[in-house]
N, CA, C and O atoms as a CHARMM CRD file, in Angstrom:
* protein
*
  268
    1    1 MET  N      8.86300  84.36400 -32.45700 PROA 1      0.00000
    2    1 MET  CA    10.11500  84.27400 -31.72900 PROA 1      0.00000
    3    1 MET  C     10.87200  85.60000 -31.80300 PROA 1      0.00000
    4    1 MET  O     11.51100  86.01200 -30.83500 PROA 1      0.00000
    5    2 GLU  N     10.79600  86.25900 -32.95400 PROA 2      0.00000
    6    2 GLU  CA    11.50200  87.53600 -33.10200 PROA 2      0.00000
    7    2 GLU  C     10.94800  88.59500 -32.15200 PROA 2      0.00000
    8    2 GLU  O     11.70300  89.35400 -31.54400 PROA 2      0.00000
    9    3 ALA  N      9.60500  88.63800 -32.03300 PROA 3      0.00000
   10    3 ALA  CA     8.99900  89.61700 -31.13000 PROA 3      0.00000
   11    3 ALA  C      9.40500  89.34500 -29.68800 PROA 3      0.00000
   12    3 ALA  O      9.61400  90.27700 -28.91100 PROA 3      0.00000
   13    4 TRP  N      9.51500  88.08700 -29.33500 PROA 4      0.00000
   14    4 TRP  CA     9.87900  87.72000 -27.97800 PROA 4      0.00000
   15    4 TRP  C     11.30700  88.17300 -27.66500 PROA 4      0.00000
   16    4 TRP  O     11.56000  88.74500 -26.60500 PROA 4      0.00000
   17    5 THR  N     12.23200  87.91900 -28.58000 PROA 5      0.00000
   18    5 THR  CA    13.62100  88.30400 -28.33100 PROA 5      0.00000
   19    5 THR  C     13.80800  89.81300 -28.36700 PROA 5      0.00000
   20    5 THR  O     14.65400  90.33900 -27.64300 PROA 5      0.00000
   21    6 SER  N     13.04500  90.52300 -29.18600 PROA 6      0.00000
   22    6 SER  CA    13.22800  91.97500 -29.26700 PROA 6      0.00000
   23    6 SER  C     12.56400  92.71200 -28.10300 PROA 6      0.00000
   24    6 SER  O     13.10500  93.70900 -27.62400 PROA 6      0.00000
   25    7 THR  N     11.41500  92.24700 -27.64500 PROA 7      0.00000
   26    7 THR  CA    10.70400  92.94400 -26.56400 PROA 7      0.00000
   27    7 THR  C     10.92800  92.31700 -25.19700 PROA 7      0.00000
   28    7 THR  O     10.72000  92.98000 -24.18100 PROA 7      0.00000
   29    8 GLY  N     11.34000  91.07700 -25.14500 PROA 8      0.00000
   30    8 GLY  CA    11.52900  90.39300 -23.87300 PROA 8      0.00000
   31    8 GLY  C     10.25400  89.80400 -23.30900 PROA 8      0.00000
   32    8 GLY  O     10.24300  89.31000 -22.18100 PROA 8      0.00000
   33    9 SER  N      9.17600  89.85000 -24.08200 PROA 9      0.00000
   34    9 SER  CA     7.92700  89.24100 -23.63100 PROA 9      0.00000
   35    9 SER  C      7.22400  88.59500 -24.81100 PROA 9      0.00000
   36    9 SER  O      7.45900  88.93800 -25.97000 PROA 9      0.00000
   37   10 MET  N      6.35600  87.65300 -24.48100 PROA 10     0.00000
   38   10 MET  CA     5.60900  86.95400 -25.52700 PROA 10     0.00000
   39   10 MET  C      4.53300  87.86200 -26.09800 PROA 10     0.00000
   40   10 MET  O      4.01700  88.73300 -25.39800 PROA 10     0.00000
   41   11 PRO  N      4.19500  87.66600 -27.35400 PROA 11     0.00000
   42   11 PRO  CA     3.03100  88.37300 -27.89000 PROA 11     0.00000
   43   11 PRO  C      1.77800  87.95200 -27.11700 PROA 11     0.00000
   44   11 PRO  O      1.69600  86.82500 -26.63100 PROA 11     0.00000
   45   12 ASP  N      0.80900  88.85800 -27.00800 PROA 12     0.00000
   46   12 ASP  CA    -0.39100  88.59600 -26.20700 PROA 12     0.00000
   47   12 ASP  C     -1.12300  87.33400 -26.63500 PROA 12     0.00000
   48   12 ASP  O     -1.59100  86.57600 -25.78500 PROA 12     0.00000
   49   13 GLN  N     -1.22700  87.10000 -27.91800 PROA 13     0.00000
   50   13 GLN  CA    -1.95500  85.92800 -28.40800 PROA 13     0.00000
   51   13 GLN  C     -1.26900  84.63400 -27.96200 PROA 13     0.00000
   52   13 GLN  O     -1.93700  83.68300 -27.55900 PROA 13     0.00000
   53   14 VAL  N      0.05700  84.60100 -28.03500 PROA 14     0.00000
   54   14 VAL  CA     0.80900  83.41700 -27.61100 PROA 14     0.00000
   55   14 VAL  C      0.73200  83.27600 -26.08900 PROA 14     0.00000
   56   14 VAL  O      0.57500  82.17000 -25.57300 PROA 14     0.00000
   57   15 ALA  N      0.84200  84.39300 -25.37600 PROA 15     0.00000
   58   15 ALA  CA     0.76700  84.34900 -23.91300 PROA 15     0.00000
   59   15 ALA  C     -0.58400  83.80100 -23.46100 PROA 15     0.00000
   60   15 ALA  O     -0.64700  83.02800 -22.50500 PROA 15     0.00000
   61   16 ASN  N     -1.66200  84.19200 -24.13600 PROA 16     0.00000
   62   16 ASN  CA    -2.98400  83.65900 -23.79500 PROA 16     0.00000
   63   16 ASN  C     -3.03300  82.15300 -23.97200 PROA 16     0.00000
   64   16 ASN  O     -3.56300  81.44800 -23.11300 PROA 16     0.00000
   65   17 LEU  N     -2.49200  81.65000 -25.06300 PROA 17     0.00000
   66   17 LEU  CA    -2.48300  80.20200 -25.29900 PROA 17     0.00000
   67   17 LEU  C     -1.68300  79.47500 -24.22400 PROA 17     0.00000
   68   17 LEU  O     -2.12600  78.45500 -23.69700 PROA 17     0.00000
   69   18 VAL  N     -0.50800  79.99900 -23.90300 PROA 18     0.00000
   70   18 VAL  CA     0.35400  79.35500 -22.91000 PROA 18     0.00000
   71   18 VAL  C     -0.30900  79.37000 -21.53300 PROA 18     0.00000
   72   18 VAL  O     -0.34400  78.34900 -20.84800 PROA 18     0.00000
   73   19 HSD  N     -0.83100  80.52200 -21.13200 PROA 19     0.00000
   74   19 HSD  CA    -1.44400  80.61000 -19.80600 PROA 19     0.00000
   75   19 HSD  C     -2.69800  79.75200 -19.70100 PROA 19     0.00000
   76   19 HSD  O     -2.93400  79.13300 -18.66300 PROA 19     0.00000
   77   20 ASN  N     -3.49500  79.70600 -20.74100 PROA 20     0.00000
   78   20 ASN  CA    -4.68700  78.85200 -20.71300 PROA 20     0.00000
   79   20 ASN  C     -4.31300  77.37800 -20.65400 PROA 20     0.00000
   80   20 ASN  O     -4.98600  76.59600 -19.98200 PROA 20     0.00000
   81   21 ALA  N     -3.24400  76.98600 -21.35100 PROA 21     0.00000
   82   21 ALA  CA    -2.78800  75.59600 -21.28600 PROA 21     0.00000
   83   21 ALA  C     -2.32000  75.25200 -19.87300 PROA 21     0.00000
   84   21 ALA  O     -2.59000  74.16000 -19.37300 PROA 21     0.00000
   85   22 ILE  N     -1.62000  76.18300 -19.23700 PROA 22     0.00000
   86   22 ILE  CA    -1.15700  75.95200 -17.86600 PROA 22     0.00000
   87   22 ILE  C     -2.34400  75.79700 -16.92200 PROA 22     0.00000
   88   22 ILE  O     -2.39200  74.86200 -16.12200 PROA 22     0.00000
   89   23 VAL  N     -3.29700  76.71400 -17.01900 PROA 23     0.00000
   90   23 VAL  CA    -4.45800  76.66200 -16.13200 PROA 23     0.00000
   91   23 VAL  C     -5.25000  75.38100 -16.36200 PROA 23     0.00000
   92   23 VAL  O     -5.66400  74.72800 -15.40500 PROA 23     0.00000
   93   24 THR  N     -5.46200  75.02000 -17.62000 PROA 24     0.00000
   94   24 THR  CA    -6.26400  73.84800 -17.94800 PROA 24     0.00000
   95   24 THR  C     -5.60300  72.55300 -17.49400 PROA 24     0.00000
   96   24 THR  O     -6.28600  71.64300 -17.02400 PROA 24     0.00000
   97   25 ASN  N     -4.29500  72.45700 -17.62700 PROA 25     0.00000
   98   25 ASN  CA    -3.60700  71.19600 -17.34700 PROA 25     0.00000
   99   25 ASN  C     -2.95400  71.12500 -15.97200 PROA 25     0.00000
  100   25 ASN  O     -2.96300  70.06400 -15.34900 PROA 25     0.00000
  101   26 CYS  N     -2.39900  72.20700 -15.49300 PROA 26     0.00000
  102   26 CYS  CA    -1.60000  72.14000 -14.27000 PROA 26     0.00000
  103   26 CYS  C     -2.38800  72.40500 -12.99100 PROA 26     0.00000
  104   26 CYS  O     -2.11700  71.77900 -11.96700 PROA 26     0.00000
  105   27 ILE  N     -3.34300  73.30700 -13.02700 PROA 27     0.00000
  106   27 ILE  CA    -4.07500  73.64100 -11.80600 PROA 27     0.00000
  107   27 ILE  C     -4.83900  72.43500 -11.25200 PROA 27     0.00000
  108   27 ILE  O     -4.75900  72.18500 -10.04900 PROA 27     0.00000
  109   28 PRO  N     -5.58000  71.67300 -12.07600 PROA 28     0.00000
  110   28 PRO  CA    -6.24300  70.48400 -11.50700 PROA 28     0.00000
  111   28 PRO  C     -5.25000  69.48400 -10.91700 PROA 28     0.00000
  112   28 PRO  O     -5.52300  68.87700  -9.88100 PROA 28     0.00000
  113   29 THR  N     -4.10900  69.31100 -11.56500 PROA 29     0.00000
  114   29 THR  CA    -3.09100  68.40000 -11.05200 PROA 29     0.00000
  115   29 THR  C     -2.53400  68.91800  -9.73300 PROA 29     0.00000
  116   29 THR  O     -2.33800  68.14200  -8.79700 PROA 29     0.00000
  117   30 ALA  N     -2.28000  70.20900  -9.64800 PROA 30     0.00000
  118   30 ALA  CA    -1.77000  70.79900  -8.40600 PROA 30     0.00000
  119   30 ALA  C     -2.77000  70.62000  -7.27000 PROA 30     0.00000
  120   30 ALA  O     -2.37700  70.37500  -6.13000 PROA 30     0.00000
  121   31 LEU  N     -4.04400  70.74000  -7.57200 PROA 31     0.00000
  122   31 LEU  CA    -5.08100  70.54300  -6.55900 PROA 31     0.00000
  123   31 LEU  C     -5.07100  69.10400  -6.04100 PROA 31     0.00000
  124   31 LEU  O     -5.17300  68.87800  -4.83500 PROA 31     0.00000
  125   32 LEU  N     -4.95000  68.13900  -6.94100 PROA 32     0.00000
  126   32 LEU  CA    -4.92000  66.73200  -6.53100 PROA 32     0.00000
  127   32 LEU  C     -3.66700  66.40900  -5.72200 PROA 32     0.00000
  128   32 LEU  O     -3.73800  65.68000  -4.73200 PROA 32     0.00000
  129   33 ILE  N     -2.52600  66.94500  -6.13400 PROA 33     0.00000
  130   33 ILE  CA    -1.28400  66.69700  -5.39500 PROA 33     0.00000
  131   33 ILE  C     -1.37700  67.30500  -3.99700 PROA 33     0.00000
  132   33 ILE  O     -0.98000  66.67600  -3.01600 PROA 33     0.00000
  133   34 ALA  N     -1.90000  68.52500  -3.90800 PROA 34     0.00000
  134   34 ALA  CA    -2.04800  69.16800  -2.59800 PROA 34     0.00000
  135   34 ALA  C     -2.94500  68.33400  -1.69200 PROA 34     0.00000
  136   34 ALA  O     -2.66500  68.19000  -0.50200 PROA 34     0.00000
  137   35 ARG  N     -4.01300  67.79000  -2.24300 PROA 35     0.00000
  138   35 ARG  CA    -4.90900  66.95200  -1.43600 PROA 35     0.00000
  139   35 ARG  C     -4.18700  65.68900  -0.97400 PROA 35     0.00000
  140   35 ARG  O     -4.31700  65.28600   0.18200 PROA 35     0.00000
  141   36 ASP  N     -3.42300  65.06300  -1.87700 PROA 36     0.00000
  142   36 ASP  CA    -2.73400  63.81800  -1.53400 PROA 36     0.00000
  143   36 ASP  C     -1.70300  64.00900  -0.43000 PROA 36     0.00000
  144   36 ASP  O     -1.53700  63.13200   0.41800 PROA 36     0.00000
  145   37 ILE  N     -1.01400  65.13900  -0.42900 PROA 37     0.00000
  146   37 ILE  CA     0.00800  65.35500   0.60200 PROA 37     0.00000
  147   37 ILE  C     -0.50200  66.26200   1.72900 PROA 37     0.00000
  148   37 ILE  O      0.27300  66.78300   2.53100 PROA 37     0.00000
  149   38 ARG  N     -1.81900  66.43200   1.76300 PROA 38     0.00000
  150   38 ARG  CA    -2.51600  67.13500   2.83500 PROA 38     0.00000
  151   38 ARG  C     -2.03600  68.57000   3.03200 PROA 38     0.00000
  152   38 ARG  O     -1.76200  69.01000   4.14900 PROA 38     0.00000
  153   39 LEU  N     -1.94300  69.28200   1.91300 PROA 39     0.00000
  154   39 LEU  CA    -1.64200  70.70700   1.93900 PROA 39     0.00000
  155   39 LEU  C     -2.89200  71.47400   1.53300 PROA 39     0.00000
  156   39 LEU  O     -3.78500  70.90800   0.90200 PROA 39     0.00000
  157   40 PRO  N     -2.96800  72.74600   1.88500 PROA 40     0.00000
  158   40 PRO  CA    -4.11800  73.52600   1.41600 PROA 40     0.00000
  159   40 PRO  C     -4.07000  73.67300  -0.10200 PROA 40     0.00000
  160   40 PRO  O     -2.99400  73.58300  -0.69400 PROA 40     0.00000
  161   41 PRO  N     -5.19800  73.89400  -0.72800 PROA 41     0.00000
  162   41 PRO  CA    -5.20600  74.02500  -2.18200 PROA 41     0.00000
  163   41 PRO  C     -4.34200  75.20500  -2.62700 PROA 41     0.00000
  164   41 PRO  O     -4.19000  76.17100  -1.87900 PROA 41     0.00000
  165   42 PRO  N     -3.77700  75.14200  -3.82900 PROA 42     0.00000
  166   42 PRO  CA    -2.87700  76.19700  -4.29700 PROA 42     0.00000
  167   42 PRO  C     -3.59500  77.49000  -4.67400 PROA 42     0.00000
  168   42 PRO  O     -2.94500  78.45800  -5.07000 PROA 42     0.00000
  169   43 PHE  N     -4.88900  77.52400  -4.56300 PROA 43     0.00000
  170   43 PHE  CA    -5.67000  78.72700  -4.85600 PROA 43     0.00000
  171   43 PHE  C     -6.86700  78.73100  -3.91700 PROA 43     0.00000
  172   43 PHE  O     -7.28600  77.66700  -3.46100 PROA 43     0.00000
  173   44 PRO  N     -7.42500  79.88900  -3.61800 PROA 44     0.00000
  174   44 PRO  CA    -8.56100  79.91600  -2.69100 PROA 44     0.00000
  175   44 PRO  C     -9.78300  79.23000  -3.28500 PROA 44     0.00000
  176   44 PRO  O    -10.14900  79.46700  -4.43700 PROA 44     0.00000
  177   45 MET  N    -10.39500  78.39100  -2.49300 PROA 45     0.00000
  178   45 MET  CA   -11.59400  77.69300  -2.93800 PROA 45     0.00000
  179   45 MET  C    -12.79000  78.63100  -2.79600 PROA 45     0.00000
  180   45 MET  O    -12.81900  79.45400  -1.88000 PROA 45     0.00000
  181   46 PRO  N    -13.77000  78.52200  -3.68200 PROA 46     0.00000
  182   46 PRO  CA   -14.94600  79.38900  -3.56800 PROA 46     0.00000
  183   46 PRO  C    -15.74500  79.06000  -2.31000 PROA 46     0.00000
  184   46 PRO  O    -15.83700  77.90000  -1.90600 PROA 46     0.00000
  185   47 ARG  N    -16.30800  80.06900  -1.71000 PROA 47     0.00000
  186   47 ARG  CA   -17.13200  79.90300  -0.51500 PROA 47     0.00000
  187   47 ARG  C    -18.59200  79.83000  -0.92200 PROA 47     0.00000
  188   47 ARG  O    -19.05700  80.60600  -1.75700 PROA 47     0.00000
  189   48 ILE  N    -19.30700  78.89200  -0.32600 PROA 48     0.00000
  190   48 ILE  CA   -20.73100  78.72800  -0.58400 PROA 48     0.00000
  191   48 ILE  C    -21.48200  79.29800   0.61100 PROA 48     0.00000
  192   48 ILE  O    -21.16700  78.97300   1.75600 PROA 48     0.00000
  193   49 ASN  N    -22.45900  80.13400   0.35500 PROA 49     0.00000
  194   49 ASN  CA   -23.24900  80.73700   1.41400 PROA 49     0.00000
  195   49 ASN  C    -24.71800  80.47200   1.11600 PROA 49     0.00000
  196   49 ASN  O    -25.33800  81.17200   0.31500 PROA 49     0.00000
  197   50 VAL  N    -25.26500  79.45400   1.77000 PROA 50     0.00000
  198   50 VAL  CA   -26.66700  79.10600   1.58000 PROA 50     0.00000
  199   50 VAL  C    -27.47600  79.91200   2.58300 PROA 50     0.00000
  200   50 VAL  O    -27.25900  79.82000   3.79100 PROA 50     0.00000
  201   51 GLN  N    -28.40700  80.69700   2.07200 PROA 51     0.00000
  202   51 GLN  CA   -29.22600  81.52700   2.94000 PROA 51     0.00000
  203   51 GLN  C    -30.62700  80.95400   3.01900 PROA 51     0.00000
  204   51 GLN  O    -31.11800  80.33200   2.07700 PROA 51     0.00000
  205   52 LYS  N    -31.26300  81.17400   4.16700 PROA 52     0.00000
  206   52 LYS  CA   -32.62200  80.69900   4.34600 PROA 52     0.00000
  207   52 LYS  C    -33.53800  81.47500   3.41000 PROA 52     0.00000
  208   52 LYS  O    -33.46100  82.70000   3.31500 PROA 52     0.00000
  209   53 LYS  N    -34.39900  80.74500   2.72800 PROA 53     0.00000
  210   53 LYS  CA   -35.29800  81.36800   1.77000 PROA 53     0.00000
  211   53 LYS  C    -36.51700  81.93100   2.47400 PROA 53     0.00000
  212   53 LYS  O    -36.86200  81.52500   3.58300 PROA 53     0.00000
  213   54 GLY  N    -37.15500  82.86800   1.81100 PROA 54     0.00000
  214   54 GLY  CA   -38.34900  83.50400   2.35900 PROA 54     0.00000
  215   54 GLY  C    -39.55300  82.58000   2.30700 PROA 54     0.00000
  216   54 GLY  O    -39.43300  81.38800   2.02400 PROA 54     0.00000
  217   55 ASP  N    -40.68200  83.13600   2.57800 PROA 55     0.00000
  218   55 ASP  CA   -41.95400  82.41900   2.58000 PROA 55     0.00000
  219   55 ASP  C    -42.21500  81.82300   1.19700 PROA 55     0.00000
  220   55 ASP  O    -42.19400  82.55900   0.21000 PROA 55     0.00000
  221   56 PRO  N    -42.46400  80.49900   1.09300 PROA 56     0.00000
  222   56 PRO  CA   -42.68000  79.87300  -0.21300 PROA 56     0.00000
  223   56 PRO  C    -43.86000  80.45700  -0.97700 PROA 56     0.00000
  224   56 PRO  O    -43.87200  80.41700  -2.20700 PROA 56     0.00000
  225   57 SER  N    -44.85500  81.00000  -0.27400 PROA 57     0.00000
  226   57 SER  CA   -46.01600  81.54800  -0.97800 PROA 57     0.00000
  227   57 SER  C    -45.67400  82.84500  -1.70900 PROA 57     0.00000
  228   57 SER  O    -46.41600  83.26000  -2.59900 PROA 57     0.00000
  229   58 LYS  N    -44.57700  83.48500  -1.35500 PROA 58     0.00000
  230   58 LYS  CA   -44.17700  84.74100  -1.99000 PROA 58     0.00000
  231   58 LYS  C    -43.24900  84.51700  -3.18400 PROA 58     0.00000
  232   58 LYS  O    -42.84200  85.48000  -3.83400 PROA 58     0.00000
  233   59 ARG  N    -42.91800  83.28900  -3.47500 PROA 59     0.00000
  234   59 ARG  CA   -42.02800  82.99000  -4.59500 PROA 59     0.00000
  235   59 ARG  C    -42.74500  83.17000  -5.91700 PROA 59     0.00000
  236   59 ARG  O    -43.97400  83.15100  -5.99000 PROA 59     0.00000
  237   60 SER  N    -41.95500  83.34500  -6.95000 PROA 60     0.00000
  238   60 SER  CA   -42.53000  83.44200  -8.28800 PROA 60     0.00000
  239   60 SER  C    -42.96400  82.05500  -8.75100 PROA 60     0.00000
  240   60 SER  O    -42.93200  81.10100  -7.97500 PROA 60     0.00000
  241   61 THR  N    -43.35800  81.94600  -9.98000 PROA 61     0.00000
  242   61 THR  CA   -43.84500  80.67100 -10.51100 PROA 61     0.00000
  243   61 THR  C    -42.77800  79.59400 -10.38500 PROA 61     0.00000
  244   61 THR  O    -41.58500  79.89500 -10.41700 PROA 61     0.00000
  245   62 PRO  N    -43.19800  78.34000 -10.24200 PROA 62     0.00000
  246   62 PRO  CA   -42.22800  77.25000 -10.10000 PROA 62     0.00000
  247   62 PRO  C    -41.34500  77.14300 -11.34500 PROA 62     0.00000
  248   62 PRO  O    -41.79100  77.38400 -12.46600 PROA 62     0.00000
  249   63 GLY  N    -40.12600  76.78800 -11.12400 PROA 63     0.00000
  250   63 GLY  CA   -39.17800  76.61500 -12.22000 PROA 63     0.00000
  251   63 GLY  C    -37.85000  76.16300 -11.65100 PROA 63     0.00000
  252   63 GLY  O    -37.74400  75.88800 -10.45500 PROA 63     0.00000
  253   64 PRO  N    -36.84600  76.08400 -12.49000 PROA 64     0.00000
  254   64 PRO  CA   -35.54000  75.65100 -11.99200 PROA 64     0.00000
  255   64 PRO  C    -34.98400  76.66700 -10.99900 PROA 64     0.00000
  256   64 PRO  O    -35.21600  77.87000 -11.12000 PROA 64     0.00000
  257   65 GLU  N    -34.25800  76.16400 -10.03200 PROA 65     0.00000
  258   65 GLU  CA   -33.69100  77.01800  -8.99600 PROA 65     0.00000
  259   65 GLU  C    -32.25900  77.37100  -9.37400 PROA 65     0.00000
  260   65 GLU  O    -31.47100  76.49400  -9.72900 PROA 65     0.00000
  261   66 PHE  N    -31.93100  78.63200  -9.30000 PROA 66     0.00000
  262   66 PHE  CA   -30.58800  79.09400  -9.61400 PROA 66     0.00000
  263   66 PHE  C    -29.99200  79.74300  -8.38500 PROA 66     0.00000
  264   66 PHE  O    -30.68200  80.43800  -7.63900 PROA 66     0.00000
  265   67 ALA  N    -28.70000  79.51200  -8.17700 PROA 67     0.00000
  266   67 ALA  CA   -28.02200  80.10900  -7.02500 PROA 67     0.00000
  267   67 ALA  C    -27.51500  81.48100  -7.36500 PROA 67     0.00000
  268   67 ALA  O    -26.91400  82.14400  -6.52000 PROA 67     0.00000
């Protein structure tokens, strides 16, 4: 508290905890509220770009597929 009053900002360690708590708890709620009232999401949604794959015979050995 002393560092906050003397510098006017939170110490980095405390700021990380506060910001992570906000992101973890508030962003999902904001997304649900935006959906319920038919507003765009409060942050840009990731774009998915599925590209056509090459010739299957040129692929490496079979295994799990990663994007």
